[in-house]
């Protein structure tokens, strides 16, 4: 009899698949599931160039350049790979001190720049300049590179990039001490920016202007430029780095005006901005150490040198360096009122102290104040004392002592005269001013007023 259909069906078995069929199915399935799994040849070329660069940087330069000038890839991934290759090639040239080749690199990449957005080009060029800026002792090279880039931008009619490079050039000229050329460039650039109303670049440019005017000792114009920068910054979002720069400049100007507590608070705000730029617990920007140095200077100038060790112990371990050690030595000398320790500290850290405009200017003021207070303390018991004796007591050359005493006499810090023939200082006692003459003049004036009043009344009676 025929068997049931269900039982017959249950005994039917599928034939085994061949290995070839299985491999084809797996390959088709893999290709269908991950079509983008194929490796990017441009990315592979970059990785290969990185491996070559680790062994022989010279050989990797051509590989990086071929990636940058590749014409078959203009998508986002290709542009990113070319950008990384351009940065790596710039680092190789900077490491080998081939700064002149950097401008040639930008010119060779002009074809690549023409195919991407102008804002992206501006970012790449500025990053290249920042990489060059990281090299030590390359300030003149940076200035030359910026000038060449400005000329290239003018030729290519890239105004957006040119204005930003000119702002960077002005900052480099200021750093090099070429204040007048920097100021001329800033004035020309500000006229263009005010027409375009580019707030972000206006803030940066006015801040550079404030620094230049401060270096030229034109404090009113420096204060006006800083106020303009803050006004422009109120209309936009100011990044923490720029906010720290503005606070630092505000602290500098308040310090120049002698308002040391306010200056300290601004430097503290700036320090916190720079210290937390990479997040809490992370290493901050190196500019935080400069703010810390200025905070210590404000405490010394405010006759609070005993608070400097506390500042140094709280934050100094995060930013070790000779700058903070120099200010700690200055604070120690100011606390003990010792000119010998002050001279020893300034001679030991002379290069570090004189490189900072704010510190070098106020150290001279601090030294003069300490010298005057020490001289007044020495001559107080005498009515006549030899200059040699004063020089021995204060442990300074007699020429320097004589010059300072004559200046103090002219400034009316004390009453006395220098007898250069005998080499003596004669000190006069402070006498109360005789007010008889002034009182007599006032009596005569009042009598004159009374007589005039009586004449007027007599004229009214006669009338």
Coordinates of C-alpha atoms in Angstrom, one line a residue:
X1 CA 0.0 0.0 0.0
X2 CA 1.2 3.6 -0.6
X3 CA 2.8 5.2 2.4
X4 CA 1.5 8.5 3.8
X5 CA 2.7 11.7 2.3
X6 CA 4.0 13.1 5.6
X7 CA 6.2 10.0 6.2
X8 CA 7.5 10.0 2.6
X9 CA 8.4 13.7 2.9
X10 CA 10.1 13.2 6.2
X11 CA 12.5 10.8 4.6
X12 CA 13.6 13.1 1.8
X13 CA 17.1 14.6 2.5
X14 CA 18.9 17.5 0.8
X15 CA 22.0 16.7 -1.1
X16 CA 25.3 18.0 0.6
X17 CA 26.5 21.3 -0.7
X18 CA 29.8 21.4 -2.5
X19 CA 32.8 23.3 -1.0
X20 CA 32.8 25.6 -4.0
X21 CA 29.1 26.5 -3.6
X22 CA 29.6 27.2 0.1
X23 CA 32.7 29.4 -0.5
X24 CA 30.8 31.4 -3.1
X25 CA 27.8 31.9 -0.8
X26 CA 30.0 33.1 2.1
X27 CA 31.9 35.5 -0.2
X28 CA 28.7 36.9 -1.6
X29 CA 27.2 37.2 1.9
X30 CA 30.3 39.0 3.2
X31 CA 30.3 41.4 0.2
X32 CA 26.7 42.1 0.7
X33 CA 26.9 42.7 4.4
X34 CA 30.0 45.0 4.5
X35 CA 30.5 46.6 1.1
X36 CA 32.6 49.4 2.7
X37 CA 35.1 47.0 4.3
X38 CA 37.5 47.3 1.4
X39 CA 40.6 49.2 2.5
X40 CA 41.1 52.9 1.4
X41 CA 44.2 52.9 -0.8
X42 CA 44.9 56.6 0.1
X43 CA 44.7 55.7 3.8
X44 CA 47.0 52.7 3.3
X45 CA 49.5 55.0 1.4
X46 CA 49.5 57.4 4.4
X47 CA 50.1 54.5 6.9
X48 CA 52.9 53.2 4.7
X49 CA 54.4 56.7 4.6
X50 CA 54.2 56.9 8.4
X51 CA 56.1 53.7 8.7
X52 CA 58.8 54.9 6.4
X53 CA 59.0 58.2 8.2
X54 CA 59.7 56.5 11.4
X55 CA 62.9 55.0 9.9
X56 CA 64.0 57.4 7.1
X57 CA 62.1 60.7 7.1
X58 CA 63.8 61.9 3.9
X59 CA 62.3 58.9 1.9
X60 CA 58.8 59.6 3.4
X61 CA 58.7 63.2 2.1
X62 CA 58.0 62.1 -1.5
X63 CA 55.4 59.7 -0.4
X64 CA 53.6 62.4 1.6
X65 CA 53.8 64.8 -1.3
X66 CA 52.3 62.2 -3.7
X67 CA 49.4 61.8 -1.4
X68 CA 48.7 65.5 -1.2
X69 CA 48.9 66.0 -4.9
X70 CA 46.7 62.9 -5.7
X71 CA 43.9 64.1 -8.0
X72 CA 41.5 61.1 -7.9
X73 CA 40.2 61.7 -4.4
X74 CA 38.2 64.9 -3.4
X75 CA 35.7 63.3 -1.0
X76 CA 35.7 64.1 2.7
X77 CA 37.8 61.0 3.6
X78 CA 40.3 61.8 0.9
X79 CA 40.6 65.5 2.0
X80 CA 41.2 64.4 5.6
X81 CA 44.0 62.0 4.5
X82 CA 45.7 64.7 2.4
X83 CA 45.4 67.1 5.3
X84 CA 47.1 64.7 7.6
X85 CA 49.8 64.0 5.0
X86 CA 50.5 67.8 4.7
X87 CA 50.9 68.2 8.4
X88 CA 53.2 65.2 8.7
X89 CA 55.4 66.5 5.8
X90 CA 55.5 69.9 7.5
X91 CA 56.7 68.3 10.8
X92 CA 59.4 66.5 8.9
X93 CA 60.6 69.7 7.3
X94 CA 60.5 71.6 10.6
X95 CA 62.4 68.9 12.4
X96 CA 65.1 69.0 9.7
X97 CA 65.1 72.9 10.0
X98 CA 64.2 73.2 6.3
X99 CA 61.9 76.2 6.9
X100 CA 62.3 77.6 3.4
X101 CA 60.8 74.4 2.0
X102 CA 57.6 74.9 3.9
X103 CA 56.5 77.8 1.6
X104 CA 57.3 75.6 -1.4
X105 CA 55.2 72.9 0.1
X106 CA 52.2 75.3 0.3
X107 CA 52.8 76.4 -3.3
X108 CA 52.9 72.8 -4.5
X109 CA 49.6 72.1 -2.6
X110 CA 47.9 75.0 -4.4
X111 CA 46.1 72.5 -6.7
X112 CA 44.7 70.8 -3.6
X113 CA 43.7 74.1 -2.1
X114 CA 41.7 75.1 -5.2
X115 CA 39.5 72.0 -4.9
X116 CA 38.5 72.5 -1.3
X117 CA 36.6 75.2 0.6
X118 CA 38.4 78.4 1.4
X119 CA 37.7 78.1 5.1
X120 CA 39.3 74.7 5.1
X121 CA 42.3 76.1 3.3
X122 CA 42.6 78.8 5.9
X123 CA 42.6 76.2 8.7
X124 CA 45.3 74.1 7.0
X125 CA 47.6 77.1 6.3
X126 CA 47.2 78.4 9.9
X127 CA 47.9 75.0 11.3
X128 CA 51.1 74.7 9.2
X129 CA 52.2 78.1 10.5
X130 CA 51.5 76.9 14.1
X131 CA 53.6 73.8 13.5
X132 CA 56.5 76.1 12.4
X133 CA 55.9 78.3 15.4
X134 CA 56.6 75.3 17.7
X135 CA 60.2 75.2 16.6
X136 CA 62.7 77.0 18.9
X137 CA 64.7 79.9 17.5
X138 CA 62.6 80.2 14.4
X139 CA 61.0 83.6 15.0
X140 CA 62.6 85.3 11.9
X141 CA 61.6 82.3 9.8
X142 CA 58.0 82.5 11.0
X143 CA 57.9 86.2 10.1
X144 CA 59.3 85.5 6.6
X145 CA 56.9 82.6 6.1
X146 CA 53.9 84.8 7.1
X147 CA 55.0 87.5 4.7
X148 CA 55.3 85.0 1.9
X149 CA 51.9 83.6 2.7
X150 CA 50.4 87.1 2.7
X151 CA 51.8 87.7 -0.7
X152 CA 50.5 84.4 -2.0
X153 CA 47.0 85.2 -0.5
X154 CA 47.0 88.6 -2.2
X155 CA 47.9 86.9 -5.5
X156 CA 45.3 84.3 -5.1
X157 CA 42.7 86.8 -3.9
X158 CA 42.1 85.0 -0.6
X159 CA 41.2 87.9 1.6
X160 CA 39.8 85.8 4.5
X161 CA 43.0 83.9 4.9
X162 CA 45.2 87.0 4.3
X163 CA 43.6 89.0 7.1
X164 CA 44.2 86.2 9.6
X165 CA 47.8 85.7 8.5
X166 CA 48.4 89.4 8.8
X167 CA 47.1 89.3 12.4
X168 CA 49.5 86.5 13.1
X169 CA 52.3 88.4 11.5
X170 CA 51.6 91.4 13.7
X171 CA 51.8 89.2 16.8
X172 CA 55.1 87.8 15.6
X173 CA 56.5 91.3 14.9
X174 CA 55.5 92.3 18.4
X175 CA 57.2 89.2 19.8
X176 CA 60.4 90.2 17.9
X177 CA 60.3 93.7 19.3
X178 CA 59.5 95.4 16.0
X179 CA 56.7 97.5 17.5
X180 CA 56.4 100.3 14.8
X181 CA 56.0 97.9 11.8
X182 CA 53.5 95.8 13.8
X183 CA 51.5 98.9 14.7
X184 CA 51.4 100.1 11.1
X185 CA 50.1 96.6 10.0
X186 CA 47.5 96.6 12.8
X187 CA 46.1 100.0 11.8
X188 CA 45.8 99.0 8.2
X189 CA 44.2 95.7 9.1
X190 CA 41.7 97.3 11.5
X191 CA 40.3 99.5 8.8
X192 CA 39.4 96.4 6.7
X193 CA 38.0 94.5 9.6
X194 CA 35.7 97.3 10.8
X195 CA 34.1 97.3 7.3
X196 CA 33.6 93.6 7.4
X197 CA 32.5 93.5 11.0
X198 CA 34.5 90.3 11.7
X199 CA 34.0 90.3 15.5
X200 CA 36.3 87.3 16.2
X201 CA 39.2 88.7 14.3
X202 CA 38.5 92.2 15.7
X203 CA 38.9 90.9 19.3
X204 CA 42.3 89.2 18.4
X205 CA 43.6 92.3 16.5
X206 CA 42.6 94.8 19.2
X207 CA 44.2 92.6 21.8
X208 CA 47.5 92.6 19.8
X209 CA 47.1 96.4 19.5
X210 CA 46.8 96.7 23.3
X211 CA 50.0 94.7 23.8
X212 CA 51.9 96.8 21.3
X213 CA 50.8 100.1 22.9
X214 CA 51.7 98.7 26.3
X215 CA 55.2 97.9 25.1
X216 CA 55.4 101.4 23.7
X217 CA 54.4 102.7 27.2
X218 CA 51.3 104.3 25.7
X219 CA 48.9 103.2 28.5
X220 CA 45.8 105.3 27.5
X221 CA 45.8 103.8 24.0
X222 CA 46.5 100.3 25.3
X223 CA 43.5 100.7 27.7
X224 CA 41.3 102.0 24.9
X225 CA 42.3 99.1 22.6
X226 CA 41.5 96.5 25.3
X227 CA 38.1 98.1 26.0
X228 CA 37.3 97.9 22.2
X229 CA 38.4 94.2 22.2
X230 CA 36.1 93.4 25.2
X231 CA 33.2 95.3 23.5
X232 CA 33.6 93.3 20.3
X233 CA 33.8 90.1 22.4
X234 CA 30.5 90.8 24.1
X235 CA 28.6 90.2 20.8
X236 CA 30.1 86.7 20.2
X237 CA 31.2 83.6 22.1
X238 CA 34.8 84.1 23.3
X239 CA 36.7 80.8 23.7
X240 CA 38.4 80.2 27.1
X241 CA 41.8 80.7 25.6
X242 CA 41.0 84.2 24.3
X243 CA 39.1 85.1 27.5
X244 CA 42.3 84.2 29.4
X245 CA 44.3 86.5 27.1
X246 CA 41.9 89.4 27.7
X247 CA 42.0 88.9 31.5
X248 CA 45.8 88.7 31.4
X249 CA 46.0 92.0 29.5
X250 CA 43.6 93.7 32.0
X251 CA 45.7 92.5 34.9
X252 CA 48.8 94.0 33.1
X253 CA 47.2 97.4 32.7
X254 CA 45.9 97.5 36.3
X255 CA 49.4 96.6 37.5
X256 CA 50.8 99.5 35.5
X257 CA 48.3 101.8 37.2
X258 CA 49.4 100.6 40.6
X259 CA 46.1 98.8 41.4
X260 CA 47.8 95.6 42.5
X261 CA 44.8 93.8 44.2
X262 CA 42.6 94.2 41.1
X263 CA 45.6 93.2 39.0
X264 CA 46.0 90.0 41.0
X265 CA 42.4 89.1 40.6
X266 CA 42.6 89.4 36.9
X267 CA 45.7 87.3 36.7
X268 CA 44.0 84.7 38.9
X269 CA 41.1 84.6 36.4
X270 CA 43.5 84.3 33.5
X271 CA 45.5 81.5 35.3
X272 CA 42.4 79.5 35.9
X273 CA 41.4 79.8 32.2
X274 CA 44.8 78.6 31.0
X275 CA 45.2 75.9 33.7
X276 CA 41.8 74.3 32.9
X277 CA 42.0 74.6 29.1
X278 CA 42.4 70.8 28.7
X279 CA 40.0 69.9 31.4
X280 CA 40.3 69.5 35.2
X281 CA 43.2 67.4 36.3
X282 CA 45.0 67.8 33.0
X283 CA 48.2 69.8 32.2
X284 CA 47.2 73.4 31.3
X285 CA 48.6 75.8 28.7
X286 CA 52.2 77.0 29.3
X287 CA 50.8 80.6 29.6
X288 CA 49.4 79.6 33.0
X289 CA 53.0 79.8 34.3
X290 CA 53.3 83.4 33.1
X291 CA 50.1 84.3 34.9
X292 CA 51.4 82.7 38.0
X293 CA 54.6 84.7 37.8
X294 CA 52.6 87.9 37.5
X295 CA 50.4 86.9 40.5
X296 CA 53.6 86.6 42.5
X297 CA 54.8 90.0 41.2
X298 CA 51.6 91.7 42.3
X299 CA 52.0 90.3 45.9
X300 CA 55.6 91.6 46.0
X301 CA 54.6 95.1 44.8
X302 CA 51.7 95.2 47.2
X303 CA 54.1 94.7 50.1
X304 CA 52.7 91.2 50.7
X305 CA 55.8 89.2 49.8
X306 CA 55.1 86.8 52.7
X307 CA 52.2 85.4 50.7
X308 CA 54.3 84.4 47.7
X309 CA 55.6 81.1 49.2
X310 CA 52.0 80.0 49.7
X311 CA 51.2 80.7 46.0
X312 CA 54.4 78.9 45.0
X313 CA 53.6 75.8 47.1
X314 CA 50.0 75.6 45.9
X315 CA 50.5 75.9 42.2
X316 CA 54.2 75.9 41.6
X317 CA 54.6 72.1 41.4
X318 CA 52.3 72.0 38.4
X319 CA 54.5 74.5 36.4
X320 CA 58.1 73.9 37.4
X321 CA 60.6 76.2 35.9
X322 CA 63.2 79.0 36.6
X323 CA 60.6 81.7 36.0
X324 CA 58.8 80.9 39.2
X325 CA 62.0 80.3 41.1
X326 CA 63.2 83.8 40.0
X327 CA 60.1 85.4 41.4
X328 CA 60.4 83.4 44.6
X329 CA 63.9 84.7 45.1
X330 CA 62.8 88.3 44.4
X331 CA 60.0 87.9 46.9
X332 CA 62.4 86.6 49.5
X333 CA 64.7 89.6 49.0
X334 CA 61.8 92.0 49.2
X335 CA 60.6 90.4 52.4
X336 CA 64.0 90.8 54.1
X337 CA 64.6 94.2 52.5
X338 CA 68.0 93.0 51.4
X339 CA 69.5 94.7 48.4
X340 CA 72.3 92.2 48.3
X341 CA 69.8 89.3 47.9
X342 CA 67.9 91.4 45.3
X343 CA 71.0 92.0 43.3
X344 CA 72.0 88.4 43.5
X345 CA 68.6 87.2 42.3
X346 CA 68.4 89.7 39.4
X347 CA 71.9 88.8 38.2
X348 CA 71.2 85.1 38.4
X349 CA 67.9 85.3 36.5
X350 CA 68.6 88.4 34.5
X351 CA 67.6 86.8 31.1
X352 CA 64.3 85.5 32.4
X353 CA 63.4 88.7 34.3
X354 CA 64.3 91.2 31.5
X355 CA 62.5 89.2 28.8
X356 CA 59.1 90.0 30.4
X357 CA 58.1 93.7 29.9
X358 CA 55.9 93.9 33.0
X359 CA 58.3 92.2 35.3
X360 CA 61.4 94.2 34.2
X361 CA 59.7 97.5 34.5
X362 CA 58.3 96.9 38.0
X363 CA 61.5 95.3 39.3
X364 CA 63.2 98.7 38.7
X365 CA 60.5 100.4 40.7
X366 CA 60.7 97.8 43.5
X367 CA 64.5 98.2 43.6
X368 CA 64.3 102.0 43.8
X369 CA 61.8 101.8 46.6
X370 CA 63.9 99.3 48.6
X371 CA 67.1 101.4 48.0
X372 CA 65.3 104.6 49.2
X373 CA 63.9 102.9 52.3
X374 CA 67.3 101.5 53.2
X375 CA 69.1 104.8 52.7
X376 CA 66.5 106.7 54.9
X377 CA 66.9 104.1 57.6
X378 CA 70.7 104.5 57.5
X379 CA 70.9 108.3 57.6
X380 CA 68.1 108.8 60.1
X381 CA 70.4 109.0 63.3
X382 CA 72.9 111.4 61.6
X383 CA 73.0 115.1 61.1
X384 CA 76.3 114.8 59.1
X385 CA 77.7 111.5 57.7
X386 CA 80.5 110.6 55.2
X387 CA 79.4 109.1 51.9
X388 CA 82.0 106.3 52.4
X389 CA 80.3 105.3 55.6
X390 CA 76.9 105.1 53.9
X391 CA 78.4 103.1 51.1
X392 CA 79.9 100.6 53.6
X393 CA 76.7 100.2 55.5
X394 CA 74.5 99.6 52.5
X395 CA 77.3 97.7 50.6
X396 CA 76.9 99.6 47.3
X397 CA 79.4 101.7 45.3
X398 CA 79.8 105.2 46.5
X399 CA 78.9 106.6 43.0
X400 CA 75.6 104.9 43.0
X401 CA 74.9 106.0 46.6
X402 CA 75.8 109.6 45.8
X403 CA 73.6 109.6 42.7
X404 CA 70.6 108.2 44.6
X405 CA 71.0 110.6 47.5
X406 CA 71.0 113.6 45.2
X407 CA 67.9 112.3 43.4
X408 CA 66.1 111.9 46.8
X409 CA 67.1 115.5 47.8
X410 CA 65.7 116.8 44.6
X411 CA 62.5 114.8 45.0
X412 CA 62.2 116.2 48.6
X413 CA 62.3 112.8 50.2
X414 CA 64.4 114.4 52.9
X415 CA 66.1 117.8 53.6
X416 CA 69.8 117.9 53.1
X417 CA 72.7 118.8 50.9
X418 CA 75.8 117.0 49.5
X419 CA 79.2 118.4 50.3
X420 CA 81.2 116.8 47.5
X421 CA 84.4 118.5 48.5
X422 CA 84.5 116.8 51.8
X423 CA 82.5 113.7 50.7
X424 CA 79.8 114.3 53.3
X425 CA 76.0 114.4 53.5
X426 CA 74.5 117.1 55.7
X427 CA 71.0 116.4 56.9
X428 CA 68.7 119.2 58.0
X429 CA 66.1 118.7 60.7
X430 CA 62.5 118.8 59.6
X431 CA 61.2 122.2 60.7
X432 CA 57.6 123.2 60.8
X433 CA 56.7 125.6 58.0
X434 CA 56.2 129.2 59.2
X435 CA 52.7 130.2 58.3
X436 CA 53.1 133.8 59.3
X437 CA 53.5 135.1 55.8
X438 CA 50.5 133.2 54.5
X439 CA 48.4 134.4 57.4
X440 CA 49.5 138.0 56.9
X441 CA 48.5 137.8 53.2
X442 CA 45.1 136.5 54.1
X443 CA 44.5 139.2 56.7
X444 CA 45.4 141.9 54.1
X445 CA 43.1 140.3 51.6
X446 CA 40.2 140.2 54.1
X447 CA 40.8 143.8 55.0
X448 CA 40.7 144.8 51.4
X449 CA 37.3 143.0 51.0
X450 CA 36.0 144.9 54.0
X451 CA 37.1 148.3 52.7
X452 CA 35.5 147.6 49.3
X453 CA 32.3 146.6 51.0
X454 CA 32.3 149.9 53.0
X455 CA 32.9 152.0 49.9
X456 CA 29.9 150.4 48.2
X457 CA 27.7 151.1 51.1
X458 CA 28.9 154.7 51.3
X459 CA 28.1 155.2 47.6
X460 CA 24.6 153.9 48.1
X461 CA 24.1 156.4 51.0
X462 CA 25.3 159.3 48.9
X463 CA 23.0 158.2 46.1

